[in-house]
Coordinates of C-alpha atoms and ligand atoms in Angstrom, one line a residue:
X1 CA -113.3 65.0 44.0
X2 CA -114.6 62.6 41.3
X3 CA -117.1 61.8 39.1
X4 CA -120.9 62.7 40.2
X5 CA -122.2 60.3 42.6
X6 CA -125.7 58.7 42.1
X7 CA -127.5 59.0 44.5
X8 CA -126.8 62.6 45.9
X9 CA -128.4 65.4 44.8
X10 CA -127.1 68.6 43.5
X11 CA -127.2 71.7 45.8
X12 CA -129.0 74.3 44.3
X13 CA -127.2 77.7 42.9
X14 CA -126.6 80.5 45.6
X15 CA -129.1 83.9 44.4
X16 CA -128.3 86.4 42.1
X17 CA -125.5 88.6 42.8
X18 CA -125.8 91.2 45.6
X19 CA -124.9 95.0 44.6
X20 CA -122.0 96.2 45.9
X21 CA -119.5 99.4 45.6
X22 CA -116.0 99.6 45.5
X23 CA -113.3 102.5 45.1
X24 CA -110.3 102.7 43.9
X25 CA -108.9 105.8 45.9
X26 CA -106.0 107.6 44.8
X27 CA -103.5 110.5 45.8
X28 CA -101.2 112.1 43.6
X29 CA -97.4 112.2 44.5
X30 CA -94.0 113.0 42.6
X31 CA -93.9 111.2 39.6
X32 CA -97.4 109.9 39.1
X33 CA -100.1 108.5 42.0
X34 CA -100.4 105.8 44.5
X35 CA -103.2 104.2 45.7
X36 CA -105.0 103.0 48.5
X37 CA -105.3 99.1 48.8
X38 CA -106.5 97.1 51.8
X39 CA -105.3 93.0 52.6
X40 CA -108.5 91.3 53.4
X41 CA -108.4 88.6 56.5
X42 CA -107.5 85.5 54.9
X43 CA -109.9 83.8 57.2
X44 CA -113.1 86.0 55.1
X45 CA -115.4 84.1 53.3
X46 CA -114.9 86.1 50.0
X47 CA -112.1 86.8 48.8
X48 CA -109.8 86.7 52.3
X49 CA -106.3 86.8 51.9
X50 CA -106.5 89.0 48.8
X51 CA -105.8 92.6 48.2
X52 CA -108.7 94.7 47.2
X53 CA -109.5 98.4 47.3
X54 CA -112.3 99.2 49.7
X55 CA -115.8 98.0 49.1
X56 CA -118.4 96.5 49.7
X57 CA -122.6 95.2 49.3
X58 CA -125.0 98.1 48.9
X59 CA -126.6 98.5 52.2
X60 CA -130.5 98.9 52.2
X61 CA -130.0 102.3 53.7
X62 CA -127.1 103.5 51.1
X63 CA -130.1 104.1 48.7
X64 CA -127.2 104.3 45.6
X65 CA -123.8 102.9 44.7
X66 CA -122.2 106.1 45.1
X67 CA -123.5 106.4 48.8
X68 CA -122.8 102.3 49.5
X69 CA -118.8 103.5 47.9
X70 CA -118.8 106.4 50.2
X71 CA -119.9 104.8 53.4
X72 CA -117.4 101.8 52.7
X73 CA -114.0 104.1 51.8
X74 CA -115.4 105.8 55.3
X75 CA -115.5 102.6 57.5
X76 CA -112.4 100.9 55.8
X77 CA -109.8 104.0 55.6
X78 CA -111.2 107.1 57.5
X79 CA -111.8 109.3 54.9
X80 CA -115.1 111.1 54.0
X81 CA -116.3 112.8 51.1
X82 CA -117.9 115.8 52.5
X83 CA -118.0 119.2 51.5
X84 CA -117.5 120.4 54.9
X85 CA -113.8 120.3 56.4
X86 CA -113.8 118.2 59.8
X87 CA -111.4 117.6 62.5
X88 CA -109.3 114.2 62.4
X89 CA -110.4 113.8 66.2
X90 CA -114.2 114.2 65.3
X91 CA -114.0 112.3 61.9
X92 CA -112.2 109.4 64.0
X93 CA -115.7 109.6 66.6
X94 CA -117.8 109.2 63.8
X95 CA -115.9 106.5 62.2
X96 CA -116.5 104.6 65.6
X97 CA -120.3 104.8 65.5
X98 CA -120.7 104.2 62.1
X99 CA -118.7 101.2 62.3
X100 CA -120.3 99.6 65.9
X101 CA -123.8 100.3 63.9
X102 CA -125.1 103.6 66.7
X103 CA -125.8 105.1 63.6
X104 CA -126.5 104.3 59.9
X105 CA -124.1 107.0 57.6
X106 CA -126.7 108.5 55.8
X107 CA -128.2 109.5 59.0
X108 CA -125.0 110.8 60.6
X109 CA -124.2 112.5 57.8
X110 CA -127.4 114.6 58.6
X111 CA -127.2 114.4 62.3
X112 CA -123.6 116.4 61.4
X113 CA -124.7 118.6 58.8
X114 CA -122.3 117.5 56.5
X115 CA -122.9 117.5 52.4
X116 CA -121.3 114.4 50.4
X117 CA -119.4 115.1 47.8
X118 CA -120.6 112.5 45.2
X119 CA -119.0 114.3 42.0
X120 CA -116.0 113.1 43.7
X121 CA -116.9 109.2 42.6
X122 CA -116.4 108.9 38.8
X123 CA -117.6 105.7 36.9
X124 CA -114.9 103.0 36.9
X125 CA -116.5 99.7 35.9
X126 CA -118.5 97.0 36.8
X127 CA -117.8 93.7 37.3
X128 CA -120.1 90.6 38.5
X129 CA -118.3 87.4 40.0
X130 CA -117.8 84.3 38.0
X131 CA -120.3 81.5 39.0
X132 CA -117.3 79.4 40.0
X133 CA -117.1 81.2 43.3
X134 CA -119.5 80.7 46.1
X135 CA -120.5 84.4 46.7
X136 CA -121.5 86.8 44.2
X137 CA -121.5 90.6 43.3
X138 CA -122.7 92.8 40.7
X139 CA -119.7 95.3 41.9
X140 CA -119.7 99.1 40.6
X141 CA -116.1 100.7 40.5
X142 CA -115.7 104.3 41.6
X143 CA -112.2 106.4 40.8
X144 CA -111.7 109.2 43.4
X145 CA -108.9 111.3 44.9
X146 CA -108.4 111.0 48.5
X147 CA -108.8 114.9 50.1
X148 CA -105.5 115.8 50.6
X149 CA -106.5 116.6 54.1
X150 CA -107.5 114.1 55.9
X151 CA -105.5 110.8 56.8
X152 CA -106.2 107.3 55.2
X153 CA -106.0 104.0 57.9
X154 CA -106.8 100.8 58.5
X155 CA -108.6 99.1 62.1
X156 CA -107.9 96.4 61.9
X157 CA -111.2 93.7 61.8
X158 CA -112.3 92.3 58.6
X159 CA -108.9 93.7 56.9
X160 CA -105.4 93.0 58.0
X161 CA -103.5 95.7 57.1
X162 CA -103.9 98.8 54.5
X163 CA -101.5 100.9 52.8
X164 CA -100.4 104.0 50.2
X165 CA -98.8 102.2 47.2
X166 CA -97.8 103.1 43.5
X167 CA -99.3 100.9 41.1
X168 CA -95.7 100.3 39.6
X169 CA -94.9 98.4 43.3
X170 CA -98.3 96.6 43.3
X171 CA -97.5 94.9 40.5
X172 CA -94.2 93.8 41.5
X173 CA -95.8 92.0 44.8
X174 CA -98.4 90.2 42.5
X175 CA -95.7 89.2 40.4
X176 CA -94.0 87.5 43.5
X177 CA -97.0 86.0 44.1
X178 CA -97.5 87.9 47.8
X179 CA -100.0 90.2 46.9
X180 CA -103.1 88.1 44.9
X181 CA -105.5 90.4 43.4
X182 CA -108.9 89.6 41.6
X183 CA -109.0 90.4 37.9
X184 CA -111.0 94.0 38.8
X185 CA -108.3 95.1 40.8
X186 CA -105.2 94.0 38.7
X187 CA -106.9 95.6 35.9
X188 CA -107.4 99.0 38.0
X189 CA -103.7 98.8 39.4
X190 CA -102.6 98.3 35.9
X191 CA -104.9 101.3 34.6
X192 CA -103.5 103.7 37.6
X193 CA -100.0 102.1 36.5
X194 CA -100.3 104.9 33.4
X195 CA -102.4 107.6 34.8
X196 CA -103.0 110.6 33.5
X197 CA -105.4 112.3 34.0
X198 CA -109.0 111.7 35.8
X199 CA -111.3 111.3 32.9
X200 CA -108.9 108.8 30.7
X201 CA -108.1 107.1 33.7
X202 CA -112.1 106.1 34.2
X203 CA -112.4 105.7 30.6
X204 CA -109.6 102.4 30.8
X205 CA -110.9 101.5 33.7
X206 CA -114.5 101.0 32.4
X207 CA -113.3 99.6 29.3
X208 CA -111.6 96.1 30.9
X209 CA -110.2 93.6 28.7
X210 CA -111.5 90.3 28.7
X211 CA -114.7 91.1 30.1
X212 CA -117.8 89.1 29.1
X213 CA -120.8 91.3 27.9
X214 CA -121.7 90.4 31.1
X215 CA -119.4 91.8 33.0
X216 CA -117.7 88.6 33.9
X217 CA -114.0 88.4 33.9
X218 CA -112.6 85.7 31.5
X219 CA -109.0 86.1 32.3
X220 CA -108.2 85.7 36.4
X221 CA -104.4 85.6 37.0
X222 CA -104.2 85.9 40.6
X223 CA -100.6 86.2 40.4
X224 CA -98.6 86.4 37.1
X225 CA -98.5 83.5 35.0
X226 CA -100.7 81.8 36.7
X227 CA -104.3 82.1 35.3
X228 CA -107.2 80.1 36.1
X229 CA -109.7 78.8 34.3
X230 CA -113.1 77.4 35.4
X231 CA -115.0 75.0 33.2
X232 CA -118.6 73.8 33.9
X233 CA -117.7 70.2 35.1
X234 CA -120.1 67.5 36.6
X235 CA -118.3 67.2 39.9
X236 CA -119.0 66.7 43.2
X237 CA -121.4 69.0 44.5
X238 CA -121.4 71.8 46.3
X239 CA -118.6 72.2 43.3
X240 CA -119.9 72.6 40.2
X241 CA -116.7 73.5 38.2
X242 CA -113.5 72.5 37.7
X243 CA -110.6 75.3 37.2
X244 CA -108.5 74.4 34.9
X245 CA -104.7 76.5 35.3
X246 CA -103.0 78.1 32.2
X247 CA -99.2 78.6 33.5
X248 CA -97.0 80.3 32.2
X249 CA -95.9 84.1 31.0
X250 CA -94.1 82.8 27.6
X251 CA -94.5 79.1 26.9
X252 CA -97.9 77.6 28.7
X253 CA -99.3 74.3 30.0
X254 CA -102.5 73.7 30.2
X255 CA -104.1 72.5 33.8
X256 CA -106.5 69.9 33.8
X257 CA -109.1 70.3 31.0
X258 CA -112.1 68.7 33.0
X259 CA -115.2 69.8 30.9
X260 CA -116.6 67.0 28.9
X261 CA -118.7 69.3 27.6
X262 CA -117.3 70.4 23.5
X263 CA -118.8 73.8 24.3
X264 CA -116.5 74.6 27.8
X265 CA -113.5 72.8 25.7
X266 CA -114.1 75.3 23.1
X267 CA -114.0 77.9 25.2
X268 CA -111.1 77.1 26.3
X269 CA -109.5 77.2 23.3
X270 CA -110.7 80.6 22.2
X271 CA -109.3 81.8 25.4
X272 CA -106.3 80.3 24.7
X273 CA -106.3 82.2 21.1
X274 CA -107.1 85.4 23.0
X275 CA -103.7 84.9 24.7
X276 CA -101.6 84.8 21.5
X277 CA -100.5 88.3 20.9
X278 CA -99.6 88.6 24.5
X279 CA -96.6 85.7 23.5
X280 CA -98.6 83.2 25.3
X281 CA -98.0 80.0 23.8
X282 CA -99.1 76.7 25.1
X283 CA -96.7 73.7 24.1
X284 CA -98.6 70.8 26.4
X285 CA -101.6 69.6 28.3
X286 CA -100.8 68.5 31.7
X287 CA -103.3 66.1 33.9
X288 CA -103.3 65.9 37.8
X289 CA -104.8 62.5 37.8
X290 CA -107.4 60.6 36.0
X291 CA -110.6 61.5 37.2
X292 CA -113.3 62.2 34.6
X293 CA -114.2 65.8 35.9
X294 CA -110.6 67.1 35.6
X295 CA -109.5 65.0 31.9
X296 CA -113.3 65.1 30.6
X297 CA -111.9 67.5 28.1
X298 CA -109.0 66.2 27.2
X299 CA -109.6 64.3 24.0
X300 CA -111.6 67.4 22.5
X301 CA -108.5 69.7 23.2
X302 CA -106.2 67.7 21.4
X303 CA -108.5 67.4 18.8
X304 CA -108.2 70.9 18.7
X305 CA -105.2 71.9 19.2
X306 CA -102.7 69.1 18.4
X307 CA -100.9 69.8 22.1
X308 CA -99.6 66.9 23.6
X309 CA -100.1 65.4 26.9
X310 CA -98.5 65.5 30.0
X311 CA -99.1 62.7 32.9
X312 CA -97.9 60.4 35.4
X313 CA -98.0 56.8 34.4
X314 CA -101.0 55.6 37.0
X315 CA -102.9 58.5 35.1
X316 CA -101.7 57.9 31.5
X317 CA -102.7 54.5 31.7
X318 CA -106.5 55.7 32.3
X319 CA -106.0 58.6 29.9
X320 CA -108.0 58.3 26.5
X321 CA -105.5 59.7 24.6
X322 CA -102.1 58.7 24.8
X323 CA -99.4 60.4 26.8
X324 CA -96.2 62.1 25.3
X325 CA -94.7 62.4 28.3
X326 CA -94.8 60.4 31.4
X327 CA -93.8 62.7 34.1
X328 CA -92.6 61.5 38.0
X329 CA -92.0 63.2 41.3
X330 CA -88.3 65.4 41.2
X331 CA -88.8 66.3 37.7
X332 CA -89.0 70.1 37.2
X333 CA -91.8 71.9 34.0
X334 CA -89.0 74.7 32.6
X335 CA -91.7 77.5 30.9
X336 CA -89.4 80.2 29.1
X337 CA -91.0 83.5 28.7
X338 CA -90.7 87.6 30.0
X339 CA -91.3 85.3 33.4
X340 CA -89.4 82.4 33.2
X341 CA -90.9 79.9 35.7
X342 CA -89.6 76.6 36.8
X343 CA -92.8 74.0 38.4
X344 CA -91.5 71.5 40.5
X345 CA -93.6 68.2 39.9
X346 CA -94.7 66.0 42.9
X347 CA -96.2 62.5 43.0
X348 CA -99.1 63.1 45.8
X349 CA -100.8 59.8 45.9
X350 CA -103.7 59.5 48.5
X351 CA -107.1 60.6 46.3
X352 CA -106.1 58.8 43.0
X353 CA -102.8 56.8 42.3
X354 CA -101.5 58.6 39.8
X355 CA -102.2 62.6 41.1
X356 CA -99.0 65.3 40.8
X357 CA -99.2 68.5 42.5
X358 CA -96.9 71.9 40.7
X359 CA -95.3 74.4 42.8
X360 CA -93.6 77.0 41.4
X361 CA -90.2 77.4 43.0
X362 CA -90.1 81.0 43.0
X363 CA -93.3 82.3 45.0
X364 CA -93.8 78.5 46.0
X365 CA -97.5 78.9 44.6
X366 CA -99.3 74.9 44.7
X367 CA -101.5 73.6 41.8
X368 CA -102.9 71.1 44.0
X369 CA -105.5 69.4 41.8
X370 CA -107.7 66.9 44.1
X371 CA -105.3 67.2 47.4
X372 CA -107.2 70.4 48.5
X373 CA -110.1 71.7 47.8
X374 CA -111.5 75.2 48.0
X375 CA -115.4 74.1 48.3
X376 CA -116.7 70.8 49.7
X377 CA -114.3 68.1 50.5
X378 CA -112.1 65.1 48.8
X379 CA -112.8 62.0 49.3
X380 CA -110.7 59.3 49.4
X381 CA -112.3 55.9 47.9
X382 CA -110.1 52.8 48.0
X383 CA -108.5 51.1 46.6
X384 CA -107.9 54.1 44.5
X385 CA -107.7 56.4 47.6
X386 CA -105.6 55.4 50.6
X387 CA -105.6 57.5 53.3
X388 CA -102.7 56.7 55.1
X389 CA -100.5 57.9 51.7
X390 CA -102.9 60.9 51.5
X391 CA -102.6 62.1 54.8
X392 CA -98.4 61.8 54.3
X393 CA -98.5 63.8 51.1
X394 CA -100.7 66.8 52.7
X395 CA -97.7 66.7 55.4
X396 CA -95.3 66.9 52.1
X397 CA -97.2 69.9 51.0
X398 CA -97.0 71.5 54.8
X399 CA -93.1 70.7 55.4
X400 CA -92.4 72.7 52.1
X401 CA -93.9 75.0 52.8
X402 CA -96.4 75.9 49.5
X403 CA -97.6 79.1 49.7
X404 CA -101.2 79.4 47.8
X405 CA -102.8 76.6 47.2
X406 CA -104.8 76.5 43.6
X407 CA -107.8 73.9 44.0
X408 CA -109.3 72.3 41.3
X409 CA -112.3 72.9 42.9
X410 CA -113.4 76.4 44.7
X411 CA -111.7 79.6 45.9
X412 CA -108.1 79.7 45.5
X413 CA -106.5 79.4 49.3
X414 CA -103.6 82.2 50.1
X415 CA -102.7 80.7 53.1
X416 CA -101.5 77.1 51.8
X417 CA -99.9 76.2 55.3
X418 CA -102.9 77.0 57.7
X419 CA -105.6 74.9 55.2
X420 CA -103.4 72.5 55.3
X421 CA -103.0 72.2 59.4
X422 CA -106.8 72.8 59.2
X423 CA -107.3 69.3 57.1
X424 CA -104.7 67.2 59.2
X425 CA -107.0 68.4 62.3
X426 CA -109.9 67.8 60.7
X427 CA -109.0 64.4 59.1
X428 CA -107.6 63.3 63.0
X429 CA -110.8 64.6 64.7
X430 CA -112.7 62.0 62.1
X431 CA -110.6 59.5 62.3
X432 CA -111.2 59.4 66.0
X433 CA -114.9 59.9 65.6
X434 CA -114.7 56.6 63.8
X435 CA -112.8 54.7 65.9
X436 CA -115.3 55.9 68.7
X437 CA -118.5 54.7 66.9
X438 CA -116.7 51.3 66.0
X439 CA -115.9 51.2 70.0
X440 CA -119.3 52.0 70.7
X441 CA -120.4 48.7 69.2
X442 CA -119.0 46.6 71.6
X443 CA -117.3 43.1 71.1
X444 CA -119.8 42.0 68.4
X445 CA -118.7 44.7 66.2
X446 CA -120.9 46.5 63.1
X447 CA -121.2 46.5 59.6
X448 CA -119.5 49.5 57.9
X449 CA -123.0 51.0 56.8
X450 CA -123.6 51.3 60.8
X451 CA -120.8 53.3 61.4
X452 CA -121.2 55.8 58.9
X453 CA -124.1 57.7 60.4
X454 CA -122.5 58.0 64.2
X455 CA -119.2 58.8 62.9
X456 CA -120.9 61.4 60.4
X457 CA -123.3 62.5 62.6
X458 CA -122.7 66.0 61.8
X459 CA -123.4 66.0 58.4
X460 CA -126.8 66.2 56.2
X461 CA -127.5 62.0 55.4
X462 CA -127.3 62.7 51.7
X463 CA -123.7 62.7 52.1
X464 CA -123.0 59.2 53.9
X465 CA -123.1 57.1 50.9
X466 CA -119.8 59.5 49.7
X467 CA -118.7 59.4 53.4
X468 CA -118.8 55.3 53.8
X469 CA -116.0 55.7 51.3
X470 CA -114.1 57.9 53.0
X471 CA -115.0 55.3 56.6
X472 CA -113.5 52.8 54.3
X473 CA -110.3 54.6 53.9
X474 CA -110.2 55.4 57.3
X475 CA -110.7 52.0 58.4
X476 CA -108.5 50.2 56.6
X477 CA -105.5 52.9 58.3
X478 CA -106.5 51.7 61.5
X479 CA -106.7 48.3 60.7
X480 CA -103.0 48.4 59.1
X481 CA -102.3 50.4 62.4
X482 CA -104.1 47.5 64.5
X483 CA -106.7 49.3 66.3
X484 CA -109.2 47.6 64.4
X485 CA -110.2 43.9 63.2
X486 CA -111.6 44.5 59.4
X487 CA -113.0 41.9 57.7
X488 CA -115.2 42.4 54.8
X489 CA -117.3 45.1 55.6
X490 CA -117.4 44.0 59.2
X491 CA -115.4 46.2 61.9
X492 CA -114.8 45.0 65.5
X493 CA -112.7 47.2 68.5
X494 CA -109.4 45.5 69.4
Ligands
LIG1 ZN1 -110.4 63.6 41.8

């Protein structure tokens, strides 16, 4: 949302990153190869909604990567790396207990007498996910052609749907914005994109470009031209960074530069050097609103770079550097390039006065800044937040329709609509929970600090100082609706 709050503590860091295996399987066919890539449910924790290859963590009974990247091509597409042929029908029954646990693959592949084939697995990378995202893995990339025996397939479960593609059509759907992929995977698609052979395939595969010596990914374009950006901010908790979005394939604005921290801003603009022979050119700094975690930044980039800024006047006029260009809703960001894109701008008041939302009107992808949030929640604090105009403006967004929604904070959302539908039920179900606990004090009515613990009883009481601000919101809606009587910080049922 905002700024830090005092008074509420900071959650700590999830672990270290869990091992885990992935493979990026492969046939050959006229003209070059496809591969194998699976659409993960977009209602999974990591990475839902996404296409990936098949993976997944190292099992305590895998007992290596190449074993935990065997076990998961097995269980996600059917096809084992054994030296021994077996028959679809019995491969099929032993895909069924692996998968509803009877047996643990290593054991089965005993049990059957059957020998994996590990040479098959070549080195393909490693990659560890950025801290920005709630779940982590130190991930080791395997390259390996699928037997041309056997038959690759999806049940469906955890993955929605699986297919043979070339790399040349992959690219295509990310470019259209329908197929998101993680930087791991684009980088792999674009690698099997100019395959050759085996060995120099594995080579460009383990030799990604901007990848930290830590095997974190610096550039994440989840579809082209749009590439995010998280900077360390002092936000809200559970969020501890603020992505800031680079758009563009030719000409660039820059996304909400949040970090008030000169290091993260300089970052940033070495990134944005990086980009330069590509024909990436940024020509402006763009704000969503004026909260200190997503312009912290903004003074040092200018600083640095000379760009000008882009804002709505409710923002400009909070913005510590002065604005080129006022923007309003109906006005349309061209960005020339091999991608020419054309961002639609939206005034979304409801969390700050002056906050625009971007959609691109091509694959109707949502920059959304504070609207939505990937991790935690927004708050609406009057009188800056009103949560009557918020509520309309998350409609807006619905009646589009956006596609995927780009947070400021956490994941990126695929599914714009259903998280969306998901907030308007969940803001209703509060609002009545409120009205309820302000019921529940009778004729003599409460103080606002009384409500906030019944109508957020579900939640951990670090939180209700943020939440009376949200109750505020909410009862000043009702109030304007006349369900309530609001007077100062007194509430009493109608
Ligand atoms: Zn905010």
């Amino acid at each position: 949302m905002s700024e830090a709050l005092p008074g509420v503590p900071s959650v700590p860091p999830s672990g270290p990153p869990r091992d885990a295996s992935a493979v990026i399987l492969f046939r050959r066919v006229v003209g070059g190869v496809e591969v194998f890539w699976l659409e993960r449910e977009a209602k999974l924790a990591f990475a839902g909604g996404f296409f990936a290859f098949p993976g997944g963590k190292v099992d305590k009974t895998d007992g290596s990567f190449i074993v935990a990247a065997a076990r998961e091509v097995f269980e996600e597409t059917g096809v084992l790396f054994v030296r021994e042929t077996v028959a679809q029908s019995r491969l099929d029954a032993l895909r069924r207990e692996v998968l509803d646990e009877k047996i643990e693959f290593n054991a089965m592949l005993k049990r059957e007498s059957l020998t994996l084939r590990a040479e098959a697995f070549h080195e393909a990378g490693r990659w560890i996910t950025p801290p920005y995202l709630p779940r982590g893995f130190d991930a080791r990339f395997f390259l390996a052609e699928a037997p041309s025996d056997q038959h690759a397939s999806v049940w469906k479960g955890e993955l929605a749907d699986g297919a043979w593609i070339t790399p040349a059509d992959a690219l295509k759907r990310w470019e259209a914005g329908t197929a998101l992929l993680h930087p791991p995977n684009l980088h792999a698609i674009r690698c099997m994109n100019a395959f050759v052979d085996v060995p120099s395939a594995a080579r460009a595969l383990s030799n990604a470009p901007f990848l930290t010596s830590g095997f974190i990914a610096e550039r994440i374009e989840f579809q082209r031209g749009v590439m995010l950006f998280p900077l360390q901010t002092p936000t809200l908790p559970p969020a501890t960074h603020t992505s800031c979005y680079v758009l563009g394939t030719g000409e660039c604005i820059v996304i909400d530069p949040g970090s008030p921290d000169d290091a993260e801003v300089d970052r940033l603009v070495a990134f944005l050097e990086q980009l330069k022979p590509e024909g990436l050119k940024p020509i402006a700094i763009v704000l969503t609103h004026h909260h200190g975690d997503h312009l912290g930044g903004v003074e040092r980039l200018v600083k640095r770079t000379g760009l000008p800024v882009w804002a709505h006047a409710r923002t400009a006029d909070r913005c510590p550097v002065p604005v080129a260009r006022l923007l309003s809703d109906g006005e349309v960001i061209e960005l020339n390039g091999p991608l020419k894109m054309k961002w639609d701008v939206l005034h979304t008041p409801g969390h700050a006065r002056g906050h625009l939302t971007f959609v691109d009107q091509a694959t109707r992808a949502a920059i959304v800044g504070d609207m939505v949030a990937g991790i935690g929640t927004i708050v609406i604090d009057p009188p800056e937040g009103e949560m009557a105009e918020y509520l309309k403006q998350l409609a807006r967004l619905n009646d589009l329709p956006v596609r995927t929604i780009y947070p400021a904070h956490g994941p990126v959302l695929p599914d714009g609509p259903a998280k969306l539908h998901e907030y308007a039920m969940h803001r209703a179900w509060r609002e009545a929970k409120v009205l309820e606990a302000i019921e529940s004090f009778g004729a003599a009515g409460a103080e606002l600090s009384d409500v906030v613990p019944k109508a957020y009883d579900d939640v951990a009481s670090f939180i209700w100082p943020i939440a009376e601000r949200n109750t505020v919101a909410i009862v000043e809606k009702l109030a304007n609706e006349k369900k309530i009587v609001l007077s100062g910080t007194r509430v009493t049922k109608r």
